[in-house]
Amino acid sequence: MPELSAVTGGHAKAEVLDGVSLRAAAGEVAALIGRNGVGQTTLMRGVMGLLPRMAGAISLAGQALADLPTHRRARAGLGYVPEGRQIFPELTVMDNLAVGQRQPSRHWPEARLFALLPNLRERRANAGRALSGGEQQMLAIARALVMDPRVLLLDEPSQGLAPMVVQELARVLRQLAGDGVAVLLVEHNLRLTEAVADRILIMARGQVVHDETAQAFRAAEEGLRHRWLSV
């Protein structure tokens, strides 16, 4: 499944990542947490090939991705749900999904997709701008799923969502993991993180500085918060 080794890089004039190494297994939710500005979003964009400068190894099920353009990484099995959702507001739910599909989805046909995300079935003819924030987030996830990803990268999916919607998001993420999808989650909501993650990784100074099971994280949470997460 996805594996990163000594990944460095960043934006045009700033090197944000400094030797990131991590891996996530099929059916596992790996949550990446840390203070603001330590490189989580940069890492997600770099894995998808959206940054100008990256070095190091990025692979998926043994296939090297680091030299591939974004569209070929997506075809290899990476699905990306960016921060801010970035759906097409003037297109309907179904048209948003059609934009994400290169060919009919094998693993997430319409019936299965709407069984996972039932609110979207009722809103399928509505424009993206007419959806609630939670429905827009579910649409962003659905748009990634119709490309049949083996890995789902989610950047701050709970941002701006009501607590009840966050609970629904947690259900969706655990079900995806149960279906064998590897989930790499960037999230500042520790309650959601601890509810869904199998492993929790902490980033600081552009590196992964802590990596352990969610159970072990909870046991040492107070000290870890003080050292790596407090402002």
CSV table of C-alpha atoms in Angstrom, one decimal:
chain,number,residue,atom,x,y,z
A,1,MET,CA,0.0,0.0,0.0
A,2,PRO,CA,1.2,3.6,0.1
A,3,GLU,CA,4.8,4.1,1.3
A,4,LEU,CA,6.9,7.3,1.5
A,5,SER,CA,10.6,7.3,2.1
A,6,ALA,CA,12.7,10.4,2.8
A,7,VAL,CA,10.3,12.7,1.0
A,8,THR,CA,11.5,16.4,0.9
A,9,GLY,CA,10.2,19.4,-1.0
A,10,GLY,CA,7.6,22.2,-0.9
A,11,HIS,CA,6.7,25.3,-2.8
A,12,ALA,CA,8.7,27.4,-5.1
A,13,LYS,CA,10.9,29.1,-2.5
A,14,ALA,CA,10.2,27.1,0.7
A,15,GLU,CA,11.2,23.6,1.5
A,16,VAL,CA,8.5,22.4,3.9
A,17,LEU,CA,9.1,18.7,4.0
A,18,ASP,CA,12.3,17.4,5.5
A,19,GLY,CA,12.6,13.6,5.0
A,20,VAL,CA,9.0,12.3,5.6
A,21,SER,CA,8.7,8.5,5.8
A,22,LEU,CA,5.5,6.7,6.4
A,23,ARG,CA,3.3,3.9,5.2
A,24,ALA,CA,-0.4,2.9,5.5
A,25,ALA,CA,-1.8,-0.6,5.1
A,26,ALA,CA,-5.0,-1.6,3.2
A,27,GLY,CA,-8.0,-1.3,5.5
A,28,GLU,CA,-6.1,1.1,7.9
A,29,VAL,CA,-6.9,4.6,8.8
A,30,ALA,CA,-3.6,6.5,9.5
A,31,ALA,CA,-4.1,10.0,10.9
A,32,LEU,CA,-1.5,12.7,10.5
A,33,ILE,CA,-1.7,15.4,13.1
A,34,GLY,CA,0.4,18.3,14.2
A,35,ARG,CA,0.4,22.1,14.8
A,36,ASN,CA,-0.6,24.3,12.0
A,37,GLY,CA,2.0,24.9,9.3
A,38,VAL,CA,4.1,21.8,9.9
A,39,GLY,CA,3.6,20.4,6.5
A,40,GLN,CA,0.5,18.1,6.5
A,41,THR,CA,-1.3,19.7,3.5
A,42,THR,CA,2.0,20.1,1.7
A,43,LEU,CA,2.6,16.4,2.1
A,44,MET,CA,-0.8,15.5,0.7
A,45,ARG,CA,-0.4,17.8,-2.3
A,46,GLY,CA,3.1,16.4,-2.8
A,47,VAL,CA,1.9,12.8,-2.8
A,48,MET,CA,-0.6,13.7,-5.5
A,49,GLY,CA,2.1,15.4,-7.6
A,50,LEU,CA,0.7,18.9,-7.2
A,51,LEU,CA,3.9,20.6,-6.0
A,52,PRO,CA,6.8,21.9,-8.2
A,53,ARG,CA,9.6,20.5,-6.1
A,54,MET,CA,9.6,17.0,-4.5
A,55,ALA,CA,12.3,14.4,-3.9
A,56,GLY,CA,12.3,11.0,-2.3
A,57,ALA,CA,10.4,7.8,-2.9
A,58,ILE,CA,6.6,7.5,-3.2
A,59,SER,CA,5.1,4.1,-4.0
A,60,LEU,CA,1.8,2.3,-4.1
A,61,ALA,CA,1.7,-1.5,-3.9
A,62,GLY,CA,5.3,-1.5,-5.2
A,63,GLN,CA,4.7,0.9,-8.1
A,64,ALA,CA,6.9,4.0,-8.0
A,65,LEU,CA,4.9,7.2,-8.3
A,66,ALA,CA,7.3,10.0,-7.6
A,67,ASP,CA,8.0,10.7,-11.3
A,68,LEU,CA,4.4,10.3,-12.5
A,69,PRO,CA,2.1,13.3,-13.2
A,70,THR,CA,-1.0,13.7,-11.1
A,71,HIS,CA,-3.5,12.0,-13.4
A,72,ARG,CA,-1.3,8.9,-13.6
A,73,ARG,CA,-1.0,8.8,-9.8
A,74,ALA,CA,-4.8,8.9,-9.7
A,75,ARG,CA,-5.1,6.0,-12.2
A,76,ALA,CA,-2.6,4.1,-10.1
A,77,GLY,CA,-5.0,4.2,-7.1
A,78,LEU,CA,-4.7,7.5,-5.2
A,79,GLY,CA,-7.8,9.4,-4.4
A,80,TYR,CA,-7.6,12.9,-3.1
A,81,VAL,CA,-10.2,14.9,-1.1
A,82,PRO,CA,-8.6,18.4,-0.7
A,83,GLU,CA,-9.1,20.9,2.1
A,84,GLY,CA,-12.1,23.0,1.3
A,85,ARG,CA,-13.8,20.3,-0.7
A,86,GLN,CA,-13.4,22.1,-4.1
A,87,ILE,CA,-16.6,20.7,-5.7
A,88,PHE,CA,-18.0,22.3,-8.8
A,89,PRO,CA,-20.8,24.6,-7.3
A,90,GLU,CA,-22.7,25.0,-10.5
A,91,LEU,CA,-22.8,21.3,-11.4
A,92,THR,CA,-25.3,18.8,-10.0
A,93,VAL,CA,-24.3,16.0,-7.7
A,94,MET,CA,-24.4,13.6,-10.6
A,95,ASP,CA,-22.4,15.9,-12.9
A,96,ASN,CA,-19.8,16.4,-10.2
A,97,LEU,CA,-19.4,12.6,-10.0
A,98,ALA,CA,-19.2,12.3,-13.8
A,99,VAL,CA,-16.3,14.8,-13.9
A,100,GLY,CA,-14.4,12.4,-11.5
A,101,GLN,CA,-15.0,9.3,-13.6
A,102,ARG,CA,-12.7,8.3,-16.4
A,103,GLN,CA,-14.8,5.2,-16.9
A,104,PRO,CA,-17.7,3.5,-15.0
A,105,SER,CA,-16.6,2.7,-11.5
A,106,ARG,CA,-16.1,-1.0,-10.8
A,107,HIS,CA,-16.0,-0.8,-7.0
A,108,TRP,CA,-18.3,2.1,-6.4
A,109,PRO,CA,-21.2,1.9,-8.8
A,110,GLU,CA,-24.1,4.3,-8.1
A,111,ALA,CA,-26.1,1.9,-5.9
A,112,ARG,CA,-23.2,1.1,-3.6
A,113,LEU,CA,-22.0,4.7,-3.5
A,114,PHE,CA,-25.4,6.0,-2.4
A,115,ALA,CA,-25.8,3.2,0.1
A,116,LEU,CA,-22.6,4.6,1.7
A,117,LEU,CA,-23.7,8.2,1.3
A,118,PRO,CA,-27.5,8.1,1.4
A,119,ASN,CA,-28.0,11.9,1.7
A,120,LEU,CA,-26.5,12.4,-1.7
A,121,ARG,CA,-29.1,10.1,-3.3
A,122,GLU,CA,-31.8,12.5,-2.3
A,123,ARG,CA,-29.8,15.5,-3.6
A,124,ARG,CA,-28.5,14.0,-6.8
A,125,ALA,CA,-30.2,16.6,-9.0
A,126,ASN,CA,-29.2,19.5,-6.9
A,127,ALA,CA,-26.3,21.9,-7.7
A,128,GLY,CA,-23.2,21.7,-5.5
A,129,ARG,CA,-23.8,25.2,-4.2
A,130,ALA,CA,-27.3,24.2,-2.9
A,131,LEU,CA,-25.8,21.5,-0.7
A,132,SER,CA,-25.0,21.9,3.0
A,133,GLY,CA,-21.3,21.9,4.1
A,134,GLY,CA,-21.7,18.3,5.2
A,135,GLU,CA,-23.3,17.2,1.9
A,136,GLN,CA,-20.5,19.0,0.0
A,137,GLN,CA,-17.9,17.1,2.0
A,138,MET,CA,-19.6,13.8,1.2
A,139,LEU,CA,-19.8,14.7,-2.4
A,140,ALA,CA,-16.0,15.4,-2.4
A,141,ILE,CA,-15.5,12.0,-1.0
A,142,ALA,CA,-17.9,10.4,-3.5
A,143,ARG,CA,-16.1,12.1,-6.4
A,144,ALA,CA,-12.8,10.5,-5.2
A,145,LEU,CA,-14.4,7.1,-4.7
A,146,VAL,CA,-15.8,6.8,-8.3
A,147,MET,CA,-12.2,6.6,-9.5
A,148,ASP,CA,-11.8,3.3,-7.5
A,149,PRO,CA,-8.9,4.4,-5.3
A,150,ARG,CA,-6.9,2.0,-3.2
A,151,VAL,CA,-5.8,4.9,-1.1
A,152,LEU,CA,-7.9,7.9,0.0
A,153,LEU,CA,-6.1,11.0,1.0
A,154,LEU,CA,-8.3,13.4,3.1
A,155,ASP,CA,-7.2,16.8,4.1
A,156,GLU,CA,-9.2,18.3,7.1
A,157,PRO,CA,-12.5,16.7,6.1
A,158,SER,CA,-14.3,17.8,9.4
A,159,GLN,CA,-13.5,21.5,8.9
A,160,GLY,CA,-16.6,23.6,9.5
A,161,LEU,CA,-18.9,20.7,10.0
A,162,ALA,CA,-21.5,20.3,12.8
A,163,PRO,CA,-20.9,17.6,15.4
A,164,MET,CA,-23.6,15.3,14.0
A,165,VAL,CA,-22.1,15.5,10.5
A,166,VAL,CA,-18.7,14.7,12.0
A,167,GLN,CA,-20.2,11.5,13.5
A,168,GLU,CA,-21.5,10.6,10.0
A,169,LEU,CA,-18.1,11.3,8.5
A,170,ALA,CA,-16.5,8.9,11.1
A,171,ARG,CA,-18.9,6.2,10.1
A,172,VAL,CA,-18.0,6.6,6.4
A,173,LEU,CA,-14.3,6.5,7.1
A,174,ARG,CA,-14.5,3.4,9.2
A,175,GLN,CA,-16.7,1.7,6.6
A,176,LEU,CA,-14.2,2.6,3.8
A,177,ALA,CA,-11.4,1.0,5.9
A,178,GLY,CA,-13.6,-2.0,6.5
A,179,ASP,CA,-13.9,-2.3,2.7
A,180,GLY,CA,-10.1,-2.5,2.4
A,181,VAL,CA,-9.3,1.1,1.4
A,182,ALA,CA,-6.2,2.6,3.0
A,183,VAL,CA,-7.1,6.1,4.4
A,184,LEU,CA,-4.5,8.8,5.1
A,185,LEU,CA,-6.2,11.5,7.1
A,186,VAL,CA,-5.0,15.0,8.0
A,187,GLU,CA,-7.1,16.3,10.8
A,188,HIS,CA,-7.0,18.8,13.6
A,189,ASN,CA,-10.2,17.4,15.3
A,190,LEU,CA,-8.6,15.0,17.8
A,191,ARG,CA,-12.0,13.6,18.8
A,192,LEU,CA,-12.6,12.5,15.2
A,193,THR,CA,-9.0,11.3,14.9
A,194,GLU,CA,-9.2,9.1,17.9
A,195,ALA,CA,-12.6,7.7,16.8
A,196,VAL,CA,-11.5,6.5,13.4
A,197,ALA,CA,-7.7,6.1,13.4
A,198,ASP,CA,-5.8,2.8,13.7
A,199,ARG,CA,-2.5,4.7,13.8
A,200,ILE,CA,-1.7,8.3,14.7
A,201,LEU,CA,1.3,10.0,13.3
A,202,ILE,CA,2.5,13.4,14.5
A,203,MET,CA,4.3,15.8,12.2
A,204,ALA,CA,6.7,18.6,13.4
A,205,ARG,CA,9.3,20.6,11.5
A,206,GLY,CA,8.4,18.8,8.3
A,207,GLN,CA,9.0,15.3,9.6
A,208,VAL,CA,7.0,12.5,11.1
A,209,VAL,CA,8.3,12.5,14.7
A,210,HIS,CA,5.9,10.1,16.3
A,211,ASP,CA,4.0,7.0,14.9
A,212,GLU,CA,2.1,4.5,17.0
A,213,THR,CA,-1.3,2.9,17.4
A,214,ALA,CA,-4.3,5.0,18.4
A,215,GLN,CA,-4.5,3.0,21.7
A,216,ALA,CA,-0.9,3.9,22.6
A,217,PHE,CA,-1.5,7.5,21.6
A,218,ARG,CA,-4.4,7.8,24.0
A,219,ALA,CA,-2.4,6.3,26.8
A,220,ALA,CA,0.3,8.9,26.3
A,221,GLU,CA,-1.9,11.7,25.0
A,222,GLU,CA,-1.3,14.4,27.7
A,223,GLY,CA,2.5,14.3,27.2
A,224,LEU,CA,2.3,14.2,23.4
A,225,ARG,CA,-0.1,17.1,23.3
A,226,HIS,CA,2.2,19.2,25.5
A,227,ARG,CA,5.3,18.3,23.5
A,228,TRP,CA,4.0,18.3,19.9
A,229,LEU,CA,0.5,19.8,19.6
A,230,SER,CA,0.2,22.7,22.1
A,231,VAL,CA,0.7,26.2,20.7
